[in-house]
Amino acid sequence: MRKILFVICLLFPVALLAQTNIRISFDNQEDNTILLYKYRGSKTIIVDTLTAKNGVFQIKSTEKLPEGIYLLTSQNNFPLSEILIGKKQRFKVRFHDLEDLNSVKVKGCAKETKNYFKLMANKQDIESLKVKDKDAFINLVIASLKPCSMDDYWKDFPLDDARILTYPLIDNKLDTYSDNLYNDAEKINSEIDKLIAKTGDCEEVRDYLIMYFYKKYYSPKYMNLDDVYIHLVDEYFLKLEMDGIPESYLNMMADRANYLENLKIGVKLPEIDTLYSVEASYITVFFYDKTCQKCSQEERILEDIRTNHPEMIIYPVEINSTNVKNLLEVYDIQNTPMIYLLDHKKRIIAKRIKAGQVEPFLNMD
């Protein structure tokens, strides 16, 4: 009896060591090496390199992998299949045909994984694929696929759960959501604040959303939305502690937000050389680089417009010849050519537009 107990005591810790033990095999797969990636939104981050032993790839760890959707690729990064890894992480998966997810066989106590393959294969009604555990990741995935209106767009997508970042759908949802927001900076800022408030204490999702909107509104589609960038910097980046952002970058953000305050629609453009002495109904400030071929093309278009609109003059600024200190930063010149259209009081009517878009603004009166 003592010997039996001694053997059990020896084996019990060993059994606990492998919290994750997933065995994967492919029919007609010649590669002996595959790669395992995890999602972070629509991006992927490599987790492990798996080498086959007797045709089986094994994911084995003393700790559980974070729950979520993972991507399997060939050694050359050719996508093979996605796989959901839920709470149960000791199972086998066999891919008989990568083109047919109905052929995937999952053995072991991993109903979430089995149901995910059924979900992706559109095998049956998705509601029937939910599992009893309400907190299961597969249930979150299924709920997020329900059609919904903009009023309850985030109802079944818990933004306070970091697992949603392992699901590529979050970027698609954010794209659709933000594209349907009003073309009004104040309203957009209000919606962003509401959305970030839904993350609760989940800093990982909070920071992801902040960075998503920062990238989207760094150079917004519409020229009257600079206040969104300013709001994000003032209310989040400069007030919160966010991992991975050096102080030097935060200082750059703050400087740009300050510059953008002076570049809003309706604000008088900061002086450039002799700009303020120019008298005209409209002034097109044209920032260009001598080596920029696109600049030459845009300048010709502006000259044609000026011929038809003598009330407008072109004020060219060669970015490497002006005496204005920090020119690129002060006028937020991300690339050339860069156009600002001003009224007779040097107030900004339009900016970040192409030469061909100038004329409609001249005809607005």
mmCIF file of C-alpha atoms in Angstrom, residues 66-260:
data_model
loop_
_atom_site.group_PDB
_atom_site.id
_atom_site.type_symbol
_atom_site.label_atom_id
_atom_site.label_comp_id
_atom_site.label_asym_id
_atom_site.label_seq_id
_atom_site.Cartn_x
_atom_site.Cartn_y
_atom_site.Cartn_z
ATOM 1 C CA PRO A 66 -4.409 32.726 -22.682
ATOM 2 C CA GLU A 67 -7.840 31.823 -24.010
ATOM 3 C CA GLY A 68 -8.487 33.045 -27.511
ATOM 4 C CA ILE A 69 -8.213 32.350 -31.210
ATOM 5 C CA TYR A 70 -4.813 31.365 -32.549
ATOM 6 C CA LEU A 71 -3.449 30.982 -36.048
ATOM 7 C CA LEU A 72 -1.454 28.056 -37.399
ATOM 8 C CA THR A 73 0.801 28.744 -40.376
ATOM 9 C CA SER A 74 3.412 26.924 -42.381
ATOM 10 C CA GLN A 75 7.060 27.690 -41.793
ATOM 11 C CA ASN A 76 6.758 30.216 -44.652
ATOM 12 C CA ASN A 77 3.817 31.911 -42.901
ATOM 13 C CA PHE A 78 1.179 30.463 -45.213
ATOM 14 C CA PRO A 79 -2.064 30.329 -43.165
ATOM 15 C CA LEU A 80 -3.201 26.796 -42.408
ATOM 16 C CA SER A 81 -6.050 27.206 -39.962
ATOM 17 C CA GLU A 82 -7.319 29.117 -36.969
ATOM 18 C CA ILE A 83 -7.964 27.302 -33.728
ATOM 19 C CA LEU A 84 -9.855 28.357 -30.627
ATOM 20 C CA ILE A 85 -8.101 27.487 -27.384
ATOM 21 C CA GLY A 86 -10.502 27.746 -24.462
ATOM 22 C CA LYS A 87 -10.396 26.693 -20.836
ATOM 23 C CA LYS A 88 -9.805 23.030 -21.650
ATOM 24 C CA GLN A 89 -6.361 22.730 -23.162
ATOM 25 C CA ARG A 90 -5.667 19.014 -23.261
ATOM 26 C CA PHE A 91 -6.961 17.643 -26.550
ATOM 27 C CA LYS A 92 -6.058 16.376 -30.024
ATOM 28 C CA VAL A 93 -6.898 17.983 -33.368
ATOM 29 C CA ARG A 94 -6.597 16.288 -36.730
ATOM 30 C CA PHE A 95 -7.027 18.174 -39.986
ATOM 31 C CA HIS A 96 -8.079 15.754 -42.701
ATOM 32 C CA ASP A 97 -8.643 18.502 -45.279
ATOM 33 C CA LEU A 98 -7.634 22.127 -44.701
ATOM 34 C CA GLU A 99 -10.191 23.239 -47.276
ATOM 35 C CA ASP A 100 -13.044 21.549 -45.399
ATOM 36 C CA LEU A 101 -13.445 22.413 -41.714
ATOM 37 C CA ASN A 102 -16.200 19.822 -41.440
ATOM 38 C CA SER A 103 -13.447 17.221 -41.706
ATOM 39 C CA VAL A 104 -11.611 18.460 -38.599
ATOM 40 C CA LYS A 105 -11.695 15.964 -35.740
ATOM 41 C CA VAL A 106 -11.205 17.036 -32.134
ATOM 42 C CA LYS A 107 -10.700 14.400 -29.441
ATOM 43 C CA GLY A 108 -10.689 15.186 -25.772
ATOM 44 C CA CYS A 109 -12.654 17.439 -23.445
ATOM 45 C CA ALA A 110 -12.567 20.572 -25.595
ATOM 46 C CA LYS A 111 -16.113 21.373 -26.617
ATOM 47 C CA GLU A 112 -15.254 25.034 -27.218
ATOM 48 C CA THR A 113 -12.658 24.049 -29.790
ATOM 49 C CA LYS A 114 -14.982 21.546 -31.457
ATOM 50 C CA ASN A 115 -17.793 24.068 -31.676
ATOM 51 C CA TYR A 116 -15.530 26.754 -33.081
ATOM 52 C CA PHE A 117 -14.691 24.566 -36.067
ATOM 53 C CA LYS A 118 -18.406 23.884 -36.533
ATOM 54 C CA LEU A 119 -19.073 27.607 -36.332
ATOM 55 C CA MET A 120 -16.446 28.376 -38.974
ATOM 56 C CA ALA A 121 -17.814 25.605 -41.186
ATOM 57 C CA ASN A 122 -21.361 27.019 -40.885
ATOM 58 C CA LYS A 123 -22.459 23.552 -39.991
ATOM 59 C CA GLN A 124 -25.491 24.475 -37.910
ATOM 60 C CA ASP A 125 -27.381 27.222 -36.102
ATOM 61 C CA ILE A 126 -24.765 29.194 -34.173
ATOM 62 C CA GLU A 127 -26.884 29.508 -31.009
ATOM 63 C CA SER A 128 -26.789 25.739 -30.646
ATOM 64 C CA LEU A 129 -22.995 25.886 -30.463
ATOM 65 C CA LYS A 130 -22.935 27.726 -27.156
ATOM 66 C CA VAL A 131 -21.686 25.797 -24.116
ATOM 67 C CA LYS A 132 -23.105 25.740 -20.577
ATOM 68 C CA ASP A 133 -20.301 27.794 -19.078
ATOM 69 C CA LYS A 134 -21.575 31.357 -19.607
ATOM 70 C CA ASP A 135 -18.020 32.687 -19.305
ATOM 71 C CA ALA A 136 -16.710 30.441 -22.093
ATOM 72 C CA PHE A 137 -14.895 32.248 -24.878
ATOM 73 C CA ILE A 138 -16.883 30.469 -27.597
ATOM 74 C CA ASN A 139 -20.054 32.049 -26.189
ATOM 75 C CA LEU A 140 -18.512 35.504 -26.489
ATOM 76 C CA VAL A 141 -17.565 34.799 -30.105
ATOM 77 C CA ILE A 142 -21.065 33.578 -30.969
ATOM 78 C CA ALA A 143 -22.776 36.522 -29.259
ATOM 79 C CA SER A 144 -20.575 38.996 -31.119
ATOM 80 C CA LEU A 145 -21.719 37.605 -34.478
ATOM 81 C CA LYS A 146 -25.347 38.539 -33.936
ATOM 82 C CA PRO A 147 -26.696 41.274 -36.227
ATOM 83 C CA CYS A 148 -27.248 44.463 -34.265
ATOM 84 C CA SER A 149 -28.102 48.116 -34.684
ATOM 85 C CA MET A 150 -25.762 50.973 -33.837
ATOM 86 C CA ASP A 151 -27.773 51.571 -30.642
ATOM 87 C CA ASP A 152 -26.833 48.185 -29.167
ATOM 88 C CA TYR A 153 -23.671 47.641 -31.175
ATOM 89 C CA TRP A 154 -21.505 46.714 -28.172
ATOM 90 C CA LYS A 155 -24.211 44.969 -26.139
ATOM 91 C CA ASP A 156 -22.817 41.444 -26.563
ATOM 92 C CA PHE A 157 -19.184 42.408 -26.977
ATOM 93 C CA PRO A 158 -17.717 42.830 -23.463
ATOM 94 C CA LEU A 159 -15.088 45.525 -23.706
ATOM 95 C CA ASP A 160 -13.999 44.781 -20.143
ATOM 96 C CA ASP A 161 -12.762 41.322 -21.159
ATOM 97 C CA ALA A 162 -9.179 41.192 -22.466
ATOM 98 C CA ARG A 163 -9.936 38.006 -24.389
ATOM 99 C CA ILE A 164 -11.674 40.019 -27.098
ATOM 100 C CA LEU A 165 -8.268 41.257 -28.215
ATOM 101 C CA THR A 166 -7.440 37.730 -29.346
ATOM 102 C CA TYR A 167 -10.389 37.851 -31.711
ATOM 103 C CA PRO A 168 -9.773 39.550 -35.089
ATOM 104 C CA LEU A 169 -13.387 40.718 -35.208
ATOM 105 C CA ILE A 170 -12.700 43.611 -32.819
ATOM 106 C CA ASP A 171 -10.944 45.677 -35.505
ATOM 107 C CA ASN A 172 -13.772 45.032 -37.970
ATOM 108 C CA LYS A 173 -16.319 46.132 -35.377
ATOM 109 C CA LEU A 174 -14.320 49.242 -34.529
ATOM 110 C CA ASP A 175 -13.936 50.129 -38.227
ATOM 111 C CA THR A 176 -17.666 49.798 -38.873
ATOM 112 C CA TYR A 177 -18.543 51.649 -35.684
ATOM 113 C CA SER A 178 -16.167 54.577 -36.227
ATOM 114 C CA ASP A 179 -17.113 54.916 -39.904
ATOM 115 C CA ASN A 180 -20.723 55.418 -38.829
ATOM 116 C CA LEU A 181 -19.942 58.131 -36.281
ATOM 117 C CA TYR A 182 -20.913 61.709 -36.965
ATOM 118 C CA ASN A 183 -18.527 63.920 -38.905
ATOM 119 C CA ASP A 184 -18.338 66.118 -35.820
ATOM 120 C CA ALA A 185 -15.342 66.142 -33.484
ATOM 121 C CA GLU A 186 -17.338 66.907 -30.331
ATOM 122 C CA LYS A 187 -19.756 64.020 -30.923
ATOM 123 C CA ILE A 188 -16.945 61.643 -31.859
ATOM 124 C CA ASN A 189 -15.075 62.529 -28.661
ATOM 125 C CA SER A 190 -18.224 61.840 -26.652
ATOM 126 C CA GLU A 191 -18.677 58.411 -28.280
ATOM 127 C CA ILE A 192 -15.007 57.534 -27.738
ATOM 128 C CA ASP A 193 -15.314 58.446 -24.056
ATOM 129 C CA LYS A 194 -18.403 56.244 -23.677
ATOM 130 C CA LEU A 195 -16.685 53.342 -25.388
ATOM 131 C CA ILE A 196 -13.520 53.581 -23.295
ATOM 132 C CA ALA A 197 -15.643 53.806 -20.134
ATOM 133 C CA LYS A 198 -17.054 50.362 -21.017
ATOM 134 C CA THR A 199 -13.583 48.825 -20.528
ATOM 135 C CA GLY A 200 -13.902 49.283 -16.759
ATOM 136 C CA ASP A 201 -10.736 48.107 -15.028
ATOM 137 C CA CYS A 202 -9.449 46.272 -18.104
ATOM 138 C CA GLU A 203 -6.469 48.464 -18.977
ATOM 139 C CA GLU A 204 -5.375 46.179 -21.806
ATOM 140 C CA VAL A 205 -8.558 46.794 -23.825
ATOM 141 C CA ARG A 206 -8.679 50.440 -22.752
ATOM 142 C CA ASP A 207 -5.181 51.066 -24.096
ATOM 143 C CA TYR A 208 -5.958 49.134 -27.281
ATOM 144 C CA LEU A 209 -8.987 51.338 -27.981
ATOM 145 C CA ILE A 210 -7.041 54.517 -27.256
ATOM 146 C CA MET A 211 -4.296 53.497 -29.693
ATOM 147 C CA TYR A 212 -6.861 52.459 -32.314
ATOM 148 C CA PHE A 213 -8.527 55.864 -32.284
ATOM 149 C CA TYR A 214 -5.175 57.638 -32.082
ATOM 150 C CA LYS A 215 -4.034 55.983 -35.308
ATOM 151 C CA LYS A 216 -7.376 56.580 -36.991
ATOM 152 C CA TYR A 217 -7.478 60.283 -36.183
ATOM 153 C CA TYR A 218 -3.785 61.055 -36.445
ATOM 154 C CA SER A 219 -4.490 62.131 -40.000
ATOM 155 C CA PRO A 220 -8.292 62.069 -40.191
ATOM 156 C CA LYS A 221 -10.329 61.544 -43.318
ATOM 157 C CA TYR A 222 -12.106 64.858 -42.763
ATOM 158 C CA MET A 223 -10.183 68.063 -42.150
ATOM 159 C CA ASN A 224 -12.370 69.320 -39.293
ATOM 160 C CA LEU A 225 -11.546 66.467 -36.906
ATOM 161 C CA ASP A 226 -8.230 67.563 -35.406
ATOM 162 C CA ASP A 227 -10.029 68.080 -32.091
ATOM 163 C CA VAL A 228 -10.333 64.293 -31.816
ATOM 164 C CA TYR A 229 -6.542 63.925 -31.833
ATOM 165 C CA ILE A 230 -6.201 66.763 -29.324
ATOM 166 C CA HIS A 231 -8.842 65.174 -27.074
ATOM 167 C CA LEU A 232 -7.126 61.777 -27.112
ATOM 168 C CA VAL A 233 -3.779 63.300 -26.204
ATOM 169 C CA ASP A 234 -5.067 65.636 -23.478
ATOM 170 C CA GLU A 235 -7.567 63.282 -21.844
ATOM 171 C CA TYR A 236 -5.820 59.932 -22.167
ATOM 172 C CA PHE A 237 -2.172 59.880 -23.179
ATOM 173 C CA LEU A 238 -1.171 62.707 -20.848
ATOM 174 C CA LYS A 239 -3.361 61.598 -17.938
ATOM 175 C CA LEU A 240 -3.011 57.811 -17.931
ATOM 176 C CA GLU A 241 -0.044 55.538 -17.462
ATOM 177 C CA MET A 242 0.118 53.448 -20.620
ATOM 178 C CA ASP A 243 2.684 50.719 -21.105
ATOM 179 C CA GLY A 244 5.187 50.938 -23.929
ATOM 180 C CA ILE A 245 4.967 54.665 -24.654
ATOM 181 C CA PRO A 246 8.244 56.488 -23.883
ATOM 182 C CA GLU A 247 8.173 59.973 -22.407
ATOM 183 C CA SER A 248 9.823 61.401 -25.518
ATOM 184 C CA TYR A 249 6.894 60.195 -27.635
ATOM 185 C CA LEU A 250 4.375 61.615 -25.180
ATOM 186 C CA ASN A 251 6.158 64.960 -25.442
ATOM 187 C CA MET A 252 5.922 64.766 -29.232
ATOM 188 C CA MET A 253 2.181 64.059 -28.965
ATOM 189 C CA ALA A 254 1.681 67.015 -26.639
ATOM 190 C CA ASP A 255 3.640 69.329 -28.959
ATOM 191 C CA ARG A 256 1.603 68.269 -31.969
ATOM 192 C CA ALA A 257 -1.656 68.765 -30.080
ATOM 193 C CA ASN A 258 -0.529 72.303 -29.247
ATOM 194 C CA TYR A 259 0.355 73.020 -32.890
ATOM 195 C CA LEU A 260 -2.988 71.648 -34.085
#
